Amino acid sequence: MDLKDKLISSFMAFENNVDVEHPVHDVRMEAIKNFEEKGFPTKKEEAWKYTSLNSLQKVDFSIFPKEENALEYKDVKKYFLHEIDTYKIVFIDGIYSSYLSETTHDGVDICLMSAALSKPMYQQVIDVYFNKVASKDESLTTLNTAFSREGAYIYIPKNKMPKKPIEILHFATGNEASLMLQPRNLVVVEENAEVQIIERHQSLTTNEVLTNSVTEIFAAENGIVDYYKIQNDASTASLIDNTYINQKRKSVVKIHTFSFGGKLTRNNLNFYQNGEYIDSTMKGVTILGDKQHVDHHTLVHHIEPNCESHQDYKGIYGENSTGVFNGKIIVDKIAQKTNAFQQNNNILVSDKATINTKPQLEIFADDVKCSHGCTIGQLDEEALFYLQTRGIPKKEARALLMYAFANNVLATVRIPELKTRINKLIANKLGVNLGFDL
């Protein structure tokens, strides 16, 4: 039985553990039909031309964890942003860990999707927002929708801001020989509200793990969302991350993606600007080695006038790693005065590393400022020589140049302790001590 057939047959078992009378279950039923019809994407599809899921489909993944596996905080402390106080929503093998979590209902709701999908007090928000911006057509998103039950539920009411940032952490323990996880997150930020979120998927095992995640983000008028994705997983972990953002007038949403680890990572990041004077920002740093593969697919749909979008992705590829960047900007006919910027810069530090990059602009308005560009190159030999003449060893000089190349993306990280943590991750990934205080 291949993975598609196993998932479809497992849906009946899934139904035994959810309320099939809940309106959301009709959404699930429609979603599983879509997945059954389309199956997993293939390289024949333009959007998946450079990324194959064939090897993952041959793995006999467990669809549901057999039992809860507890973790001690001391064993996973390093994966938390423990330098500051945060709210925490923690899952172990897909199961919520109350022991490691810190949630709240004090003026805001920071809790679980399972609670939101089962308790009447959340029904109004679910009716308005659940599965409203996520694709009804993309097969892996519909697969997640079909099995949607658990994940993070974050609701920030009008004029509110949580007292501290929110961490969403997903741990895989290796309790199963191979495990598939499908978390579903919903983030709603109402008018004049603000939130900071840090998300991380972390395998603690050498066993195979596949995560198919969907996050829906809604930012109302003047809402502010600051979202950070830390992807530094084990070499046997694969992640398909689907994020959909619906913005209203004068809202600001910034998403930073830091991809350093994992076997295969696919990031689908989709912004829809439904109002004027909206600001959307996507920034990313990718540093790969070995046979790692990371594929960034971004979409910004400018639907209304007087909006901005900014994309800046940097990639450093070594050994036999492979990178993909496909950035698409659509400017509708009425979206005049749009200012859209997109840039993708890459460094290949190995003759065997590859990068496939494809910026796309579809502009139907005539009074806009839109630019896109990409570069693929190697380290500047003159700059490398200059640093060596100043007594810096070649290895450290190369690392310093690569750090400088990626550093401007870090400039917009608004949580100082997180910026320090990412600096350290970059230094570790480059394999040297950069020689300054991190």
Short mmCIF file of C-alpha atoms in Angstrom, two decimals:
data_model
loop_
_atom_site.label_atom_id
_atom_site.label_comp_id
_atom_site.label_asym_id
_atom_site.label_seq_id
_atom_site.Cartn_x
_atom_site.Cartn_y
_atom_site.Cartn_z
CA MET A 1 0.00 0.00 0.00
CA ASP A 2 1.50 3.35 -1.00
CA LEU A 3 1.24 6.45 1.19
CA LYS A 4 -1.73 7.94 -0.67
CA ASP A 5 -3.82 4.77 -0.25
CA LYS A 6 -2.78 4.47 3.38
CA LEU A 7 -3.89 8.05 4.09
CA ILE A 8 -7.25 7.57 2.40
CA SER A 9 -7.94 4.33 4.30
CA SER A 10 -6.78 5.96 7.55
CA PHE A 11 -9.37 8.71 7.18
CA MET A 12 -12.10 6.32 8.32
CA ALA A 13 -10.17 5.62 11.53
CA PHE A 14 -9.67 9.38 11.95
CA GLU A 15 -13.45 9.90 11.78
CA ASN A 16 -13.89 7.68 14.83
CA ASN A 17 -12.01 10.23 16.94
CA VAL A 18 -13.70 13.46 15.85
CA ASP A 19 -17.21 14.88 15.98
CA VAL A 20 -18.60 14.02 12.54
CA GLU A 21 -21.67 16.19 13.27
CA HIS A 22 -19.53 19.33 13.55
CA PRO A 23 -19.77 21.63 10.50
CA VAL A 24 -15.98 21.43 10.07
CA HIS A 25 -16.29 17.74 9.24
CA ASP A 26 -18.10 18.59 6.02
CA VAL A 27 -15.00 20.61 5.10
CA ARG A 28 -12.83 17.60 5.94
CA MET A 29 -14.94 15.30 3.77
CA GLU A 30 -14.66 17.61 0.78
CA ALA A 31 -10.92 17.91 1.35
CA ILE A 32 -10.25 14.15 1.42
CA LYS A 33 -12.17 13.79 -1.84
CA ASN A 34 -9.92 16.42 -3.40
CA PHE A 35 -6.78 14.64 -2.20
CA GLU A 36 -8.08 11.27 -3.37
CA GLU A 37 -8.62 12.76 -6.83
CA LYS A 38 -5.29 14.60 -7.11
CA GLY A 39 -2.87 12.67 -4.91
CA PHE A 40 0.62 13.89 -4.22
CA PRO A 41 2.08 16.53 -6.56
CA THR A 42 4.62 15.35 -9.13
CA LYS A 43 7.47 16.95 -11.06
CA LYS A 44 5.16 17.12 -14.08
CA GLU A 45 3.50 20.08 -12.37
CA GLU A 46 5.29 23.38 -12.98
CA ALA A 47 5.16 24.35 -9.29
CA TRP A 48 6.91 21.07 -8.35
CA LYS A 49 9.31 20.88 -11.29
CA TYR A 50 12.43 20.77 -9.11
CA THR A 51 11.10 18.97 -6.02
CA SER A 52 10.21 15.28 -5.94
CA LEU A 53 8.20 13.59 -3.19
CA ASN A 54 8.61 10.10 -4.67
CA SER A 55 11.04 8.83 -2.03
CA LEU A 56 8.80 10.01 0.81
CA GLN A 57 5.81 8.19 -0.64
CA LYS A 58 7.69 4.89 -0.36
CA VAL A 59 8.13 5.22 3.41
CA ASP A 60 5.64 3.33 5.60
CA PHE A 61 4.72 6.29 7.81
CA SER A 62 2.57 5.88 10.90
CA ILE A 63 -0.37 8.24 10.42
CA PHE A 64 -1.32 8.36 14.10
CA PRO A 65 1.08 8.05 17.07
CA LYS A 66 0.44 4.89 19.06
CA GLU A 67 0.97 6.47 22.47
CA GLU A 68 1.97 9.69 24.18
CA ASN A 69 5.69 10.06 24.77
CA ALA A 70 6.68 12.48 27.53
CA LEU A 71 9.75 14.71 27.42
CA GLU A 72 11.61 16.47 30.19
CA TYR A 73 12.17 20.19 29.76
CA LYS A 74 15.89 19.87 30.47
CA ASP A 75 16.24 17.54 27.48
CA VAL A 76 14.68 19.99 25.02
CA LYS A 77 15.44 23.34 26.67
CA LYS A 78 17.90 24.33 23.93
CA TYR A 79 15.11 24.35 21.34
CA PHE A 80 13.09 26.92 23.30
CA LEU A 81 13.85 30.63 23.30
CA HIS A 82 14.57 30.23 27.00
CA GLU A 83 16.43 33.55 27.31
CA ILE A 84 13.06 35.33 27.59
CA ASP A 85 9.62 34.51 28.91
CA THR A 86 7.20 33.27 26.24
CA TYR A 87 3.86 31.58 25.88
CA LYS A 88 4.39 28.04 24.61
CA ILE A 89 2.22 25.64 22.64
CA VAL A 90 4.10 22.34 22.52
CA PHE A 91 3.29 19.09 20.74
CA ILE A 92 5.09 15.77 21.12
CA ASP A 93 4.53 13.37 18.20
CA GLY A 94 1.47 15.43 17.32
CA ILE A 95 -0.02 15.25 20.84
CA TYR A 96 -0.35 18.37 23.01
CA SER A 97 2.02 18.51 25.99
CA SER A 98 0.44 20.44 28.85
CA TYR A 99 3.61 19.87 30.88
CA LEU A 100 5.84 21.80 28.47
CA SER A 101 3.23 24.38 27.41
CA GLU A 102 2.11 27.70 28.79
CA THR A 103 -1.18 28.90 27.30
CA THR A 104 -3.54 31.70 28.30
CA HIS A 105 -7.08 33.07 27.98
CA ASP A 106 -6.21 36.34 29.75
CA GLY A 107 -7.60 38.83 27.26
CA VAL A 108 -6.34 36.74 24.35
CA ASP A 109 -6.75 33.09 23.37
CA ILE A 110 -3.50 31.15 23.00
CA CYS A 111 -4.50 27.50 23.06
CA LEU A 112 -5.31 24.45 20.92
CA MET A 113 -7.10 23.88 17.64
CA SER A 114 -8.70 20.75 19.13
CA ALA A 115 -10.38 22.96 21.75
CA ALA A 116 -11.43 25.55 19.17
CA LEU A 117 -12.93 22.85 16.95
CA SER A 118 -14.90 21.22 19.76
CA LYS A 119 -16.11 23.96 22.12
CA PRO A 120 -19.11 26.19 21.28
CA MET A 121 -17.39 29.31 22.67
CA TYR A 122 -14.99 29.28 19.70
CA GLN A 123 -17.57 28.38 17.04
CA GLN A 124 -18.08 31.92 15.72
CA VAL A 125 -14.36 32.43 15.04
CA ILE A 126 -14.07 28.98 13.43
CA ASP A 127 -17.06 29.68 11.19
CA VAL A 128 -15.57 32.97 10.00
CA TYR A 129 -11.91 32.00 9.58
CA PHE A 130 -11.23 28.26 9.43
CA ASN A 131 -10.22 27.10 5.93
CA LYS A 132 -11.22 30.45 4.44
CA VAL A 133 -7.83 31.51 3.01
CA ALA A 134 -6.16 28.09 2.69
CA SER A 135 -6.28 26.61 -0.80
CA LYS A 136 -9.21 24.33 -1.62
CA ASP A 137 -7.29 23.05 -4.63
CA GLU A 138 -3.65 22.43 -3.61
CA SER A 139 -3.51 18.71 -2.79
CA LEU A 140 -1.22 18.76 0.25
CA THR A 141 -3.19 21.61 1.82
CA THR A 142 -6.42 19.69 1.31
CA LEU A 143 -4.76 16.60 2.80
CA ASN A 144 -3.98 18.59 5.92
CA THR A 145 -7.53 19.99 5.99
CA ALA A 146 -8.94 16.47 5.84
CA PHE A 147 -6.97 15.44 8.94
CA SER A 148 -7.18 18.80 10.72
CA ARG A 149 -7.68 18.34 14.43
CA GLU A 150 -4.69 19.62 16.38
CA GLY A 151 -2.35 22.59 16.25
CA ALA A 152 -2.11 26.13 17.60
CA TYR A 153 -5.14 28.39 17.94
CA ILE A 154 -4.23 32.04 18.47
CA TYR A 155 -6.91 34.72 18.65
CA ILE A 156 -5.93 38.30 19.49
CA PRO A 157 -9.01 40.56 19.97
CA LYS A 158 -9.27 44.18 18.92
CA ASN A 159 -6.69 46.55 20.45
CA LYS A 160 -4.88 43.71 22.26
CA MET A 161 -1.30 42.42 22.30
CA PRO A 162 -0.08 39.37 24.26
CA LYS A 163 2.25 40.17 27.12
CA LYS A 164 5.03 38.12 25.53
CA PRO A 165 5.90 36.30 22.28
CA ILE A 166 4.36 32.92 21.45
CA GLU A 167 6.38 29.80 20.65
CA ILE A 168 4.87 26.91 18.69
CA LEU A 169 7.05 23.80 18.95
CA HIS A 170 6.53 20.38 17.38
CA PHE A 171 8.79 17.58 18.64
CA ALA A 172 9.15 14.12 17.09
CA THR A 173 10.65 11.56 19.48
CA GLY A 174 11.25 8.49 17.33
CA ASN A 175 8.65 6.51 19.23
CA GLU A 176 7.49 5.35 15.80
CA ALA A 177 9.77 3.85 13.15
CA SER A 178 8.50 6.60 10.84
CA LEU A 179 5.85 9.20 11.58
CA MET A 180 3.72 11.64 9.57
CA LEU A 181 2.42 14.74 11.33
CA GLN A 182 -0.22 17.19 10.09
CA PRO A 183 -0.54 20.19 12.43
CA ARG A 184 -3.11 22.89 11.61
CA ASN A 185 -2.61 26.42 12.97
CA LEU A 186 -5.06 29.32 12.97
CA VAL A 187 -3.90 32.85 13.81
CA VAL A 188 -6.45 35.69 13.92
CA VAL A 189 -5.32 39.23 14.76
CA GLU A 190 -8.19 41.66 14.97
CA GLU A 191 -8.21 45.44 14.39
CA ASN A 192 -5.28 47.33 15.96
CA ALA A 193 -3.98 44.12 17.57
CA GLU A 194 -0.45 42.72 17.41
CA VAL A 195 1.34 39.39 17.92
CA GLN A 196 4.85 37.87 17.69
CA ILE A 197 5.12 34.14 16.92
CA ILE A 198 8.08 31.76 16.65
CA GLU A 199 7.47 28.34 15.08
CA ARG A 200 9.81 25.36 15.09
CA HIS A 201 9.60 21.70 14.03
CA GLN A 202 12.26 19.54 15.70
CA SER A 203 12.96 15.86 15.32
CA LEU A 204 14.84 14.27 18.23
CA THR A 205 15.47 11.03 16.36
CA THR A 206 17.17 9.52 13.33
CA ASN A 207 13.86 7.92 12.36
CA GLU A 208 12.05 9.31 9.33
CA VAL A 209 9.58 12.15 10.01
CA LEU A 210 7.31 13.90 7.51
CA THR A 211 5.38 17.00 8.58
CA ASN A 212 2.65 18.46 6.36
CA SER A 213 1.71 21.71 8.09
CA VAL A 214 -0.90 24.36 7.27
CA THR A 215 -1.12 27.78 8.93
CA GLU A 216 -3.83 30.35 8.22
CA ILE A 217 -3.14 33.95 9.29
CA PHE A 218 -5.71 36.75 9.28
CA ALA A 219 -4.68 40.35 9.96
CA ALA A 220 -7.54 42.84 10.29
CA GLU A 221 -7.26 46.61 9.78
CA ASN A 222 -4.08 47.97 11.38
CA GLY A 223 -3.22 44.50 12.66
CA ILE A 224 0.46 43.55 13.00
CA VAL A 225 1.84 40.00 12.74
CA ASP A 226 5.53 39.24 13.23
CA TYR A 227 6.13 35.53 12.41
CA TYR A 228 9.42 33.61 12.51
CA LYS A 229 9.97 30.09 11.17
CA ILE A 230 13.07 28.28 12.45
CA GLN A 231 13.85 25.25 10.26
CA ASN A 232 16.94 23.49 11.61
CA ASP A 233 15.75 19.91 11.78
CA ALA A 234 17.48 16.51 11.70
CA SER A 235 18.75 15.05 8.43
CA THR A 236 15.91 12.48 8.39
CA ALA A 237 13.11 15.03 8.80
CA SER A 238 11.11 16.50 5.93
CA LEU A 239 8.74 19.46 6.13
CA ILE A 240 6.05 20.74 3.80
CA ASP A 241 4.96 24.08 5.22
CA ASN A 242 1.89 25.78 3.74
CA THR A 243 1.15 29.29 5.04
CA TYR A 244 -1.74 31.46 3.86
CA ILE A 245 -2.14 35.12 4.86
CA ASN A 246 -5.21 37.31 4.41
CA GLN A 247 -4.53 40.99 5.11
CA LYS A 248 -6.96 43.87 5.49
CA ARG A 249 -6.44 47.63 5.20
CA LYS A 250 -3.25 49.08 6.75
CA SER A 251 -2.18 45.75 8.22
CA VAL A 252 1.47 44.72 8.44
CA VAL A 253 2.59 41.08 8.23
CA LYS A 254 6.25 40.05 8.26
CA ILE A 255 7.39 36.44 7.92
CA HIS A 256 11.04 35.45 8.32
CA THR A 257 12.06 31.92 7.33
CA PHE A 258 15.42 30.51 8.42
CA SER A 259 16.17 27.18 6.72
CA PHE A 260 19.31 25.46 8.00
CA GLY A 261 18.43 21.79 8.52
CA GLY A 262 16.23 18.94 7.43
CA LYS A 263 16.26 16.48 4.56
CA LEU A 264 13.62 18.08 2.33
CA THR A 265 11.82 21.36 3.04
CA ARG A 266 9.11 22.95 0.92
CA ASN A 267 7.80 26.37 1.99
CA ASN A 268 4.61 27.59 0.31
CA LEU A 269 4.00 31.19 1.43
CA ASN A 270 0.91 32.93 0.05
CA PHE A 271 -0.12 36.55 0.76
CA TYR A 272 -3.47 38.03 -0.28
CA GLN A 273 -3.83 41.80 0.12
CA ASN A 274 -7.51 42.63 0.56
CA GLY A 275 -7.39 46.34 1.32
CA GLU A 276 -5.36 49.49 0.74
CA TYR A 277 -2.08 50.56 2.40
CA ILE A 278 -1.08 47.01 3.27
CA ASP A 279 2.55 46.03 3.91
CA SER A 280 3.68 42.42 3.34
CA THR A 281 7.26 41.32 4.02
CA MET A 282 8.92 37.97 3.34
CA LYS A 283 12.57 37.44 4.21
CA GLY A 284 14.61 34.27 4.36
CA VAL A 285 18.07 32.84 4.89
CA THR A 286 18.89 29.34 3.63
CA ILE A 287 22.22 27.64 4.42
CA LEU A 288 22.50 24.06 3.21
CA GLY A 289 25.06 21.28 2.94
CA ASP A 290 25.22 17.53 2.35
CA LYS A 291 22.21 16.49 0.18
CA GLN A 292 19.71 18.87 1.73
CA HIS A 293 16.91 20.29 -0.41
CA VAL A 294 14.93 23.48 0.29
CA ASP A 295 12.23 24.86 -2.01
CA HIS A 296 10.75 28.33 -1.38
CA HIS A 297 7.56 29.16 -3.27
CA THR A 298 6.09 32.61 -2.56
CA LEU A 299 3.02 34.41 -3.86
CA VAL A 300 1.92 37.99 -3.24
CA HIS A 301 -1.43 38.92 -4.78
CA HIS A 302 -1.91 42.70 -4.89
CA ILE A 303 -5.68 43.07 -5.12
CA GLU A 304 -6.17 46.69 -3.97
CA PRO A 305 -4.29 49.97 -4.68
CA ASN A 306 -1.53 51.66 -2.61
CA CYS A 307 0.06 48.53 -1.14
CA GLU A 308 3.63 47.30 -0.73
CA SER A 309 5.38 43.95 -0.68
CA HIS A 310 9.03 43.20 0.01
CA GLN A 311 10.76 39.87 -0.62
CA ASP A 312 14.43 39.29 0.16
CA TYR A 313 15.80 35.73 0.18
CA LYS A 314 19.46 34.78 0.58
CA GLY A 315 20.83 31.29 -0.04
CA ILE A 316 24.21 29.64 0.61
CA TYR A 317 24.55 26.16 -0.87
CA GLY A 318 27.39 23.73 -0.22
CA GLU A 319 28.29 20.11 -0.97
CA ASN A 320 25.45 18.36 -2.90
CA SER A 321 22.62 20.56 -1.68
CA THR A 322 19.84 21.90 -3.86
CA GLY A 323 17.86 25.11 -3.57
CA VAL A 324 14.72 26.34 -5.32
CA PHE A 325 13.20 29.81 -5.25
CA ASN A 326 10.01 30.64 -7.13
CA GLY A 327 8.61 34.05 -6.27
CA LYS A 328 5.39 35.21 -7.92
CA ILE A 329 3.86 38.69 -7.74
CA ILE A 330 0.40 39.36 -9.18
CA VAL A 331 -0.82 42.96 -9.50
CA ASP A 332 -4.51 43.26 -10.39
CA LYS A 333 -5.75 45.94 -12.79
CA ILE A 334 -7.20 48.10 -10.00
CA ALA A 335 -4.11 47.75 -7.78
CA GLN A 336 -2.54 51.04 -8.90
CA LYS A 337 0.31 52.63 -6.92
CA THR A 338 1.59 49.18 -5.96
CA ASN A 339 5.22 49.01 -4.81
CA ALA A 340 6.50 45.43 -5.07
CA PHE A 341 10.11 44.40 -4.57
CA GLN A 342 11.56 40.92 -4.91
CA GLN A 343 15.19 39.81 -4.69
CA ASN A 344 16.83 36.39 -4.48
CA ASN A 345 20.63 36.22 -4.09
CA ASN A 346 22.55 32.95 -3.92
CA ILE A 347 26.10 31.77 -3.33
CA LEU A 348 27.31 28.34 -4.44
CA VAL A 349 30.27 27.23 -2.35
CA SER A 350 30.52 23.82 -4.02
CA ASP A 351 30.72 22.76 -7.64
CA LYS A 352 28.09 20.10 -6.93
CA ALA A 353 25.51 22.42 -5.32
CA THR A 354 22.63 23.71 -7.44
CA ILE A 355 20.03 26.48 -7.26
CA ASN A 356 16.98 26.93 -9.47
CA THR A 357 15.49 30.41 -9.21
CA LYS A 358 12.50 31.88 -11.02
CA PRO A 359 11.12 35.34 -10.20
CA GLN A 360 7.69 36.00 -11.76
CA LEU A 361 5.71 39.21 -12.27
CA GLU A 362 2.16 39.33 -13.57
CA ILE A 363 1.23 43.02 -13.77
CA PHE A 364 -2.17 44.18 -15.02
CA ALA A 365 -1.93 47.77 -13.67
CA ASP A 366 0.05 50.58 -15.33
CA ASP A 367 0.95 52.89 -12.43
CA VAL A 368 3.17 50.65 -10.31
CA LYS A 369 6.74 50.23 -9.09
CA CYS A 370 7.68 46.59 -9.41
CA SER A 371 11.15 45.06 -9.51
CA HIS A 372 12.54 41.58 -9.32
CA GLY A 373 15.96 40.05 -9.65
CA CYS A 374 18.12 37.10 -8.81
CA THR A 375 21.85 36.43 -8.66
CA ILE A 376 23.84 33.21 -8.52
CA GLY A 377 27.57 33.39 -7.89
CA GLN A 378 30.53 32.49 -5.75
CA LEU A 379 32.43 34.31 -3.03
CA ASP A 380 34.34 37.40 -4.09
CA GLU A 381 37.94 36.23 -4.43
CA GLU A 382 39.30 39.77 -4.04
CA ALA A 383 37.40 40.28 -0.79
CA LEU A 384 38.58 36.87 0.39
CA PHE A 385 42.19 37.76 -0.41
CA TYR A 386 41.85 41.12 1.36
CA LEU A 387 40.66 39.46 4.58
CA GLN A 388 43.52 36.97 4.41
CA THR A 389 46.05 39.81 4.08
CA ARG A 390 44.64 41.12 7.35
CA GLY A 391 45.55 37.89 9.09
CA ILE A 392 42.19 36.13 8.94
CA PRO A 393 42.56 32.43 8.02
CA LYS A 394 40.87 31.40 4.77
CA LYS A 395 38.17 29.29 6.42
CA GLU A 396 37.17 32.09 8.79
CA ALA A 397 37.40 34.64 5.98
CA ARG A 398 35.00 32.60 3.85
CA ALA A 399 32.60 32.27 6.77
CA LEU A 400 32.78 36.00 7.51
CA LEU A 401 31.91 36.86 3.91
CA MET A 402 28.99 34.42 3.94
CA TYR A 403 27.77 35.83 7.24
CA ALA A 404 27.92 39.38 5.87
CA PHE A 405 26.02 38.20 2.78
CA ALA A 406 23.11 36.94 4.88
CA ASN A 407 23.20 39.49 7.68
CA ASN A 408 20.87 42.16 6.24
CA VAL A 409 17.97 39.72 6.54
CA LEU A 410 18.60 39.55 10.29
CA ALA A 411 18.37 43.33 10.61
CA THR A 412 14.56 43.18 10.62
CA VAL A 413 14.26 40.52 13.36
CA ARG A 414 12.47 42.40 16.13
CA ILE A 415 13.15 40.03 19.04
CA PRO A 416 16.78 40.63 20.16
CA GLU A 417 17.17 37.25 21.86
CA LEU A 418 15.92 35.49 18.73
CA LYS A 419 18.34 37.46 16.56
CA THR A 420 21.19 36.33 18.82
CA ARG A 421 20.00 32.72 18.60
CA ILE A 422 19.87 32.83 14.80
CA ASN A 423 23.32 34.41 14.68
CA LYS A 424 24.60 31.40 16.60
CA LEU A 425 22.79 28.97 14.33
CA ILE A 426 24.39 30.61 11.29
CA ALA A 427 27.85 30.47 12.89
CA ASN A 428 27.36 26.78 13.72
CA LYS A 429 26.09 26.04 10.23
CA LEU A 430 29.15 27.72 8.72
CA GLY A 431 31.30 25.63 11.03
CA VAL A 432 33.47 28.35 12.54
CA ASN A 433 33.76 30.78 15.41
CA LEU A 434 33.20 34.13 13.77
CA GLY A 435 35.24 35.82 16.46
CA PHE A 436 32.73 38.33 17.81
CA ASP A 437 30.14 38.40 20.54
CA LEU A 438 26.98 36.64 19.42
#
